[in-house]
Tab-separated table of C-alpha atoms and ligand atoms in Angstrom:
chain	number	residue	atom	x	y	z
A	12	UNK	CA	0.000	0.000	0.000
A	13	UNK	CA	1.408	3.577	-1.363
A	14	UNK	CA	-0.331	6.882	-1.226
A	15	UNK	CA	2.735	8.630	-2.477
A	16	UNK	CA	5.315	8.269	-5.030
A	17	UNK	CA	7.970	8.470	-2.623
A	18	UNK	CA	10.242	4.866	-2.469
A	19	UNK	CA	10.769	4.871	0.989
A	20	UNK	CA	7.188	5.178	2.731
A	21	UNK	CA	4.060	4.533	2.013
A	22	UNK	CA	1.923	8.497	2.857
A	23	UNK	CA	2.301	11.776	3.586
A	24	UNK	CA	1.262	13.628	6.444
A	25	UNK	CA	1.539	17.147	6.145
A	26	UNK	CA	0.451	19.325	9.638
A	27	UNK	CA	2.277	22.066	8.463
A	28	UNK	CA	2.510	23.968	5.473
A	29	UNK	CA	5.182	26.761	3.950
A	30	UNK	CA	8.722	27.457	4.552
A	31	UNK	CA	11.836	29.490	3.803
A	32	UNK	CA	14.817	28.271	1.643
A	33	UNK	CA	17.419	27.801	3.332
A	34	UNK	CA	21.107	26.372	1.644
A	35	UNK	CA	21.745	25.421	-1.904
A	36	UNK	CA	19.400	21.801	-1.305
A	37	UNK	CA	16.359	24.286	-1.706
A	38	UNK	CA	16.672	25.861	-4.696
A	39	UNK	CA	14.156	23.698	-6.938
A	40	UNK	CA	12.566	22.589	-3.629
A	41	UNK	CA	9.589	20.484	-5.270
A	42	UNK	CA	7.104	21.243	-1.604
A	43	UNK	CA	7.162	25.258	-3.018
A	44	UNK	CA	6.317	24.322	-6.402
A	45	UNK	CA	3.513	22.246	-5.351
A	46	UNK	CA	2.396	24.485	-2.729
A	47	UNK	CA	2.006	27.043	-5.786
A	48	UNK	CA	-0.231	24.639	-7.407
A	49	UNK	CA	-2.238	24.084	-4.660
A	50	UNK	CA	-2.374	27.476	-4.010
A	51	UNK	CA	-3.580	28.283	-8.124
A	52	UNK	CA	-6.421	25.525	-7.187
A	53	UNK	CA	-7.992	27.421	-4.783
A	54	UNK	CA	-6.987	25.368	-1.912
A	55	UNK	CA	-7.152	27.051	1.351
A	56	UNK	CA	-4.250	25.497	3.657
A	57	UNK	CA	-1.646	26.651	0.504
A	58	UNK	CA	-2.968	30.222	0.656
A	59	UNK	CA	-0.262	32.651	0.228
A	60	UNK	CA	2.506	30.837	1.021
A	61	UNK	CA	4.433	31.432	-1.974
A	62	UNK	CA	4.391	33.772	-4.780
A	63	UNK	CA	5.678	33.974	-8.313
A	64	UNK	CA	9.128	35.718	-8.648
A	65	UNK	CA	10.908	35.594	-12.289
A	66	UNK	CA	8.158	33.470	-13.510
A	67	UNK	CA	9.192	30.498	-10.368
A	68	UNK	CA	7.432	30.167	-7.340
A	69	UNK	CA	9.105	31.039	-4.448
A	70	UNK	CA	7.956	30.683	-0.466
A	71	UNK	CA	6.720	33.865	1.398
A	72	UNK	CA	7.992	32.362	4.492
A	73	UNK	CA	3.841	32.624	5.635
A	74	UNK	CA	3.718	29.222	7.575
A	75	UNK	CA	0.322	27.379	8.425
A	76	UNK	CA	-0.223	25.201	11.225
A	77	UNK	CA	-2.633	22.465	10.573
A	78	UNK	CA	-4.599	21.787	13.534
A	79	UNK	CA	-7.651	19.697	12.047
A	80	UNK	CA	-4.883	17.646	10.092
A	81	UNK	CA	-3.423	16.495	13.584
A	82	UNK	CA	-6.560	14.124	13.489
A	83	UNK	CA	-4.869	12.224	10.094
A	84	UNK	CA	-3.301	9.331	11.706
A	85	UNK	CA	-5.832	8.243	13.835
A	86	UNK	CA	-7.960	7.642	10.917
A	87	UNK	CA	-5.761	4.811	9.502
A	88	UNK	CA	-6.177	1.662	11.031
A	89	UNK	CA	-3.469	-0.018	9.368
A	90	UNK	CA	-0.148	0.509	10.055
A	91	UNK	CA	2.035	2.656	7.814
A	92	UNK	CA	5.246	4.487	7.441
A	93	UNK	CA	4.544	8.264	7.185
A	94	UNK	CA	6.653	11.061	5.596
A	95	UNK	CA	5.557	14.174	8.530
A	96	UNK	CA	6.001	17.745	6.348
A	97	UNK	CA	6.499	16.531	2.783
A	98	UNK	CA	4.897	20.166	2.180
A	99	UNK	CA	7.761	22.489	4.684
A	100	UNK	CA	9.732	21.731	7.661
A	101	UNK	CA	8.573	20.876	11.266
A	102	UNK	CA	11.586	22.442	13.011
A	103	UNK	CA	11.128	25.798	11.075
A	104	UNK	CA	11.994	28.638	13.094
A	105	UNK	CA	8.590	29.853	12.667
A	106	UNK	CA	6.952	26.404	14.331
A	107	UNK	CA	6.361	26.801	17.165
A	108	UNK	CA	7.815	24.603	20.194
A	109	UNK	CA	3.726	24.085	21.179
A	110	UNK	CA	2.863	22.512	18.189
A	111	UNK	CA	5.444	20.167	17.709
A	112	UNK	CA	4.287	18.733	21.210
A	113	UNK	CA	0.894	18.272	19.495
A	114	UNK	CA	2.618	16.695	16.625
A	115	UNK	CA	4.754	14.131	18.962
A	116	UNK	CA	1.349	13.491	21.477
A	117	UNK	CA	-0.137	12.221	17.561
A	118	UNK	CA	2.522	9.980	16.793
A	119	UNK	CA	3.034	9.231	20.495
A	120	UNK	CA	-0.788	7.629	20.620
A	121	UNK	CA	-0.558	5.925	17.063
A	122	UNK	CA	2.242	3.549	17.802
A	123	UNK	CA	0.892	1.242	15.026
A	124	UNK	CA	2.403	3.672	12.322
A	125	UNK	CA	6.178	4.778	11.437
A	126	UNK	CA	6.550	8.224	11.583
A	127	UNK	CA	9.430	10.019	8.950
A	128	UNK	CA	10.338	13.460	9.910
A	129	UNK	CA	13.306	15.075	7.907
A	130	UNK	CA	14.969	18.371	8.924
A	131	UNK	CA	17.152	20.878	7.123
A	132	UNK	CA	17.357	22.321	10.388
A	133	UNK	CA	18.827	19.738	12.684
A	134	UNK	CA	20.141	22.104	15.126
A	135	UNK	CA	16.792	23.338	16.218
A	136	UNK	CA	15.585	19.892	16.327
A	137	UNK	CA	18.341	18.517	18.707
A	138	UNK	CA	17.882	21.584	20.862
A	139	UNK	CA	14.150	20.858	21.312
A	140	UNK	CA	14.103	17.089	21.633
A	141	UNK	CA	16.830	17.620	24.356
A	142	UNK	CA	14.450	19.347	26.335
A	143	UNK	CA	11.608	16.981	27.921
A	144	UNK	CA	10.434	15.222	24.781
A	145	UNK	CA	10.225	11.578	24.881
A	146	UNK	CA	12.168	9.237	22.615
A	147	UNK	CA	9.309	7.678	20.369
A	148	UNK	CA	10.440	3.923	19.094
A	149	UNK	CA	8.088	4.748	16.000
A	150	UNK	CA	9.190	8.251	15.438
A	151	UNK	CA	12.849	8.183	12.491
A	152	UNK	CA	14.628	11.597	13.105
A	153	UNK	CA	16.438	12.869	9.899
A	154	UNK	CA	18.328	16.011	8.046
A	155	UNK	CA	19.025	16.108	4.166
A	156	UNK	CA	22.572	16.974	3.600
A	157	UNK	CA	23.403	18.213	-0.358
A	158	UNK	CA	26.763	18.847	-0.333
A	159	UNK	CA	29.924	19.592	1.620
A	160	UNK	CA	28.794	22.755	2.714
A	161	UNK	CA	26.126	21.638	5.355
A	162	UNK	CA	28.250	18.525	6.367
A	163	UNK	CA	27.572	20.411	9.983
A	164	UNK	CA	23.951	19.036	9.764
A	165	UNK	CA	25.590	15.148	10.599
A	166	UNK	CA	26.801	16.284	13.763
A	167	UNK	CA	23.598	17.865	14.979
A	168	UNK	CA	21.753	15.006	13.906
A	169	UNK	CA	24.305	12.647	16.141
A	170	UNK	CA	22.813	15.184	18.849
A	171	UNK	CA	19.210	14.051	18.285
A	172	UNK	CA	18.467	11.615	20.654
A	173	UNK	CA	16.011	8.853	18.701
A	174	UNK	CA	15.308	5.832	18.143
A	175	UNK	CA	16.299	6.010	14.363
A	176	UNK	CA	18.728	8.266	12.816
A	177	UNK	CA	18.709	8.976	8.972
A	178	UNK	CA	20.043	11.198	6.138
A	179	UNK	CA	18.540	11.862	2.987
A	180	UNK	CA	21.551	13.004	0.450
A	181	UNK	CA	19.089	14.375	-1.955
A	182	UNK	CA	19.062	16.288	-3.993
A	183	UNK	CA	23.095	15.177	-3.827
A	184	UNK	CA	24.763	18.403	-5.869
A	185	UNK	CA	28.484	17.704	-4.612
A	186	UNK	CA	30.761	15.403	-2.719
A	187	UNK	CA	29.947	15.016	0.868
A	188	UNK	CA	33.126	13.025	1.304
A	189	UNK	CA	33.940	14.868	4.333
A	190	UNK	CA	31.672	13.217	6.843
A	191	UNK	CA	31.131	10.109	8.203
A	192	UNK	CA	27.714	8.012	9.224
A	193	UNK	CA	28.873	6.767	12.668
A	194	UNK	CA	25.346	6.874	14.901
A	195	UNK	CA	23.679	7.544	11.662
A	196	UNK	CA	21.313	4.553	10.963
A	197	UNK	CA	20.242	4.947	7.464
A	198	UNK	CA	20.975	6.601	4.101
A	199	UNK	CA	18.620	7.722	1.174
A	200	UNK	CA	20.628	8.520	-1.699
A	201	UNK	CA	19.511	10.159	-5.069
A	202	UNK	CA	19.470	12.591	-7.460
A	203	UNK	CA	17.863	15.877	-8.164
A	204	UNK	CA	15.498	15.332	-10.866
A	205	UNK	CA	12.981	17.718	-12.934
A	206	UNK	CA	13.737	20.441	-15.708
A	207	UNK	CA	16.303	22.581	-13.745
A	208	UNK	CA	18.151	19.473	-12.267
A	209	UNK	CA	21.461	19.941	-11.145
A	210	UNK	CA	23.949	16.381	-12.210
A	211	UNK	CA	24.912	13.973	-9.743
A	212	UNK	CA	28.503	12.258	-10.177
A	213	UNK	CA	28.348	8.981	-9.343
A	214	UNK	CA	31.653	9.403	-7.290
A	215	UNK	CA	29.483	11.052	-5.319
A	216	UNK	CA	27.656	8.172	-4.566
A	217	UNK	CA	30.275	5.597	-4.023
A	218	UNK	CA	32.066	8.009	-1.067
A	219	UNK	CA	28.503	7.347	0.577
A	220	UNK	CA	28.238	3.933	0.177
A	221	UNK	CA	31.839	3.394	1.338
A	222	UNK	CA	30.753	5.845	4.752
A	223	UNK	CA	27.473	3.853	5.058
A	224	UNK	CA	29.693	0.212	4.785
A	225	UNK	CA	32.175	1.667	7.436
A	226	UNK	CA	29.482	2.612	10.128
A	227	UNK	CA	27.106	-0.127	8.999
A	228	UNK	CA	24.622	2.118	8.218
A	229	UNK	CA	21.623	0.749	5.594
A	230	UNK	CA	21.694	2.241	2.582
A	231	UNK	CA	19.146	2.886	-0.230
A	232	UNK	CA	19.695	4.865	-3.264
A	233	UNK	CA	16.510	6.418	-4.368
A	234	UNK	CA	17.520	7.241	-8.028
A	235	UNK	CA	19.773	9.031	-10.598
A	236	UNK	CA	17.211	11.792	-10.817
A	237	UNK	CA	17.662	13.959	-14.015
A	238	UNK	CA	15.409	15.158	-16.643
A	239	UNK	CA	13.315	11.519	-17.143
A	240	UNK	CA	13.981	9.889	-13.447
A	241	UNK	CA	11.953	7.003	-14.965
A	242	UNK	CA	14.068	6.380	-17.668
A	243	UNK	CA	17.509	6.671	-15.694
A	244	UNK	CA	15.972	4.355	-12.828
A	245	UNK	CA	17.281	3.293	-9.553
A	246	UNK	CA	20.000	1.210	-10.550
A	247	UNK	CA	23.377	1.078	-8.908
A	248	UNK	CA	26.487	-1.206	-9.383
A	249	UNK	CA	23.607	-3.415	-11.519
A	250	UNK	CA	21.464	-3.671	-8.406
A	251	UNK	CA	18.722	-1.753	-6.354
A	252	UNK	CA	19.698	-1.028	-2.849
A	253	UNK	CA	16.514	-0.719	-1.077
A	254	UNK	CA	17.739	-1.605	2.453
A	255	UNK	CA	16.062	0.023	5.934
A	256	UNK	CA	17.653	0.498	9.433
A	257	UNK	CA	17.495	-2.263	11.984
A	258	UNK	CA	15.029	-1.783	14.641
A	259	UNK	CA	16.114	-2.406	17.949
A	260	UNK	CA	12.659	-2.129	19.563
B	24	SF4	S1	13.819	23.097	3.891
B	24	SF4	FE1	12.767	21.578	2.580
B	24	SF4	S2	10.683	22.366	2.347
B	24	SF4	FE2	11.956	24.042	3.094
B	24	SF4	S3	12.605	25.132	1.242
B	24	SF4	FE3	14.200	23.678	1.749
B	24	SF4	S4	13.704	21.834	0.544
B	24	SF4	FE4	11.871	23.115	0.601
């Protein structure tokens, strides 16, 4: 069962909508284009959170806190894993420490489903979860890292306590060589695809997979991205690497 096109879970959950860009990872951030879309269709929760800017959409920074969507995951009976914030960030300046508790009290009473939150702001989310929030077996705690210049991200995840740790390097636009995935439990790997997408050297990739080896970290490579993701695929060294973290629960 898949509600979204995303390889590595299975829905979205989005109580929060809008954010800022932040480092070079945002630039043809796919949640602001969509949100622009949303927006052009009239519906209400995408509302002015971007506007158009040399004919590209680009995020106001307006952010909008979904209350009645907090009720989302009680609603599906079946277990699932669940992307939190496809559509902006949950550790956004702007979100407020308040409703993040009502986002972890959600995912704290719906054990049955896996909950995916990924960060570009890492930092913020250590210095939160260090203060009085419970570790949540169900609950993965991740950043995206692009390139060498946000390598700093790693270490603030390591700071994170959870029960998972992951990175997603994607959209990977440089060598990240410089880090290392000890404490890390998981890698997503892949490309930046759609019109404007940057190249990804496969060097790239192999200085991951030789990290993620090292530190025995799972590793999944998403895809090649590019112009026609379909057509380029997921393959890698003649295989798919679809693997997931270990749970220790
Ligand atoms: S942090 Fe994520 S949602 Fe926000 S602008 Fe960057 S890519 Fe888009």
């Amino acid at each position: 069962m898949s509600e979204t096109s995303i390889e590595w879970t299975d829905a979205t959950w989005n109580p929060v909508a809008g954010c800022t860009i932040l480092s070079a990872g945002c630039t043809n951030c796919y949640a602001m284009r969509m949100a622009a879309r949303l927006d052009a269709m009239g519906v209400e929760k995408y509302r002015g959170l971007t506007r158009k800017t040399g004919g590209r959409a680009k995020w106001t920074g307006k952010i909008f806190l979904d209350d009645a969507a907090l009720a989302i995951p009680f609603g599906w009976s079946r277990p699932r894993s669940i992307f939190v914030n496809s559509m902006s960030d949950l550790f956004h300046p702007d979100v407020p420490v308040q409703f993040i508790e009502k986002v972890w009290s959600v995912m704290g009473a719906t054990r049955r489903h896996t909950f995916q939150i990924l960060t570009k702001r890492p930092d913020r989310m250590a210095n939160i979860l260090s203060n009085g929030f419970d570790v949540l077996p169900n609950v993965w705690l991740g950043t995206s890292v692009e390139n060498d210049e946000v390598l700093g991200r790693l270490d603030d995840l390591r700071a994170v306590p959870a029960a998972i740790r992951f990175v997603s390097f994607e959209p990977l636009i440089g060598s990240v060589a410089g880090g290392q995935m000890s404490g890390i439990d998981w890698a997503i790997v892949g490309g930046e695809s759609g019109p404007n997408s940057r190249p990804l050297d496969p060097v790239w990739i192999d200085e991951i997979f030789d990290m993620c080896f090292a530190a025995k970290t799972a590793f999944f490579f998403k895809q090649w991205g590019g112009t026609n993701k379909k057509a380029a695929g997921r393959a890698y060294r003649g295989q798919t690497w679809d693997e997931m973290p270990a749970l220790s629960m």
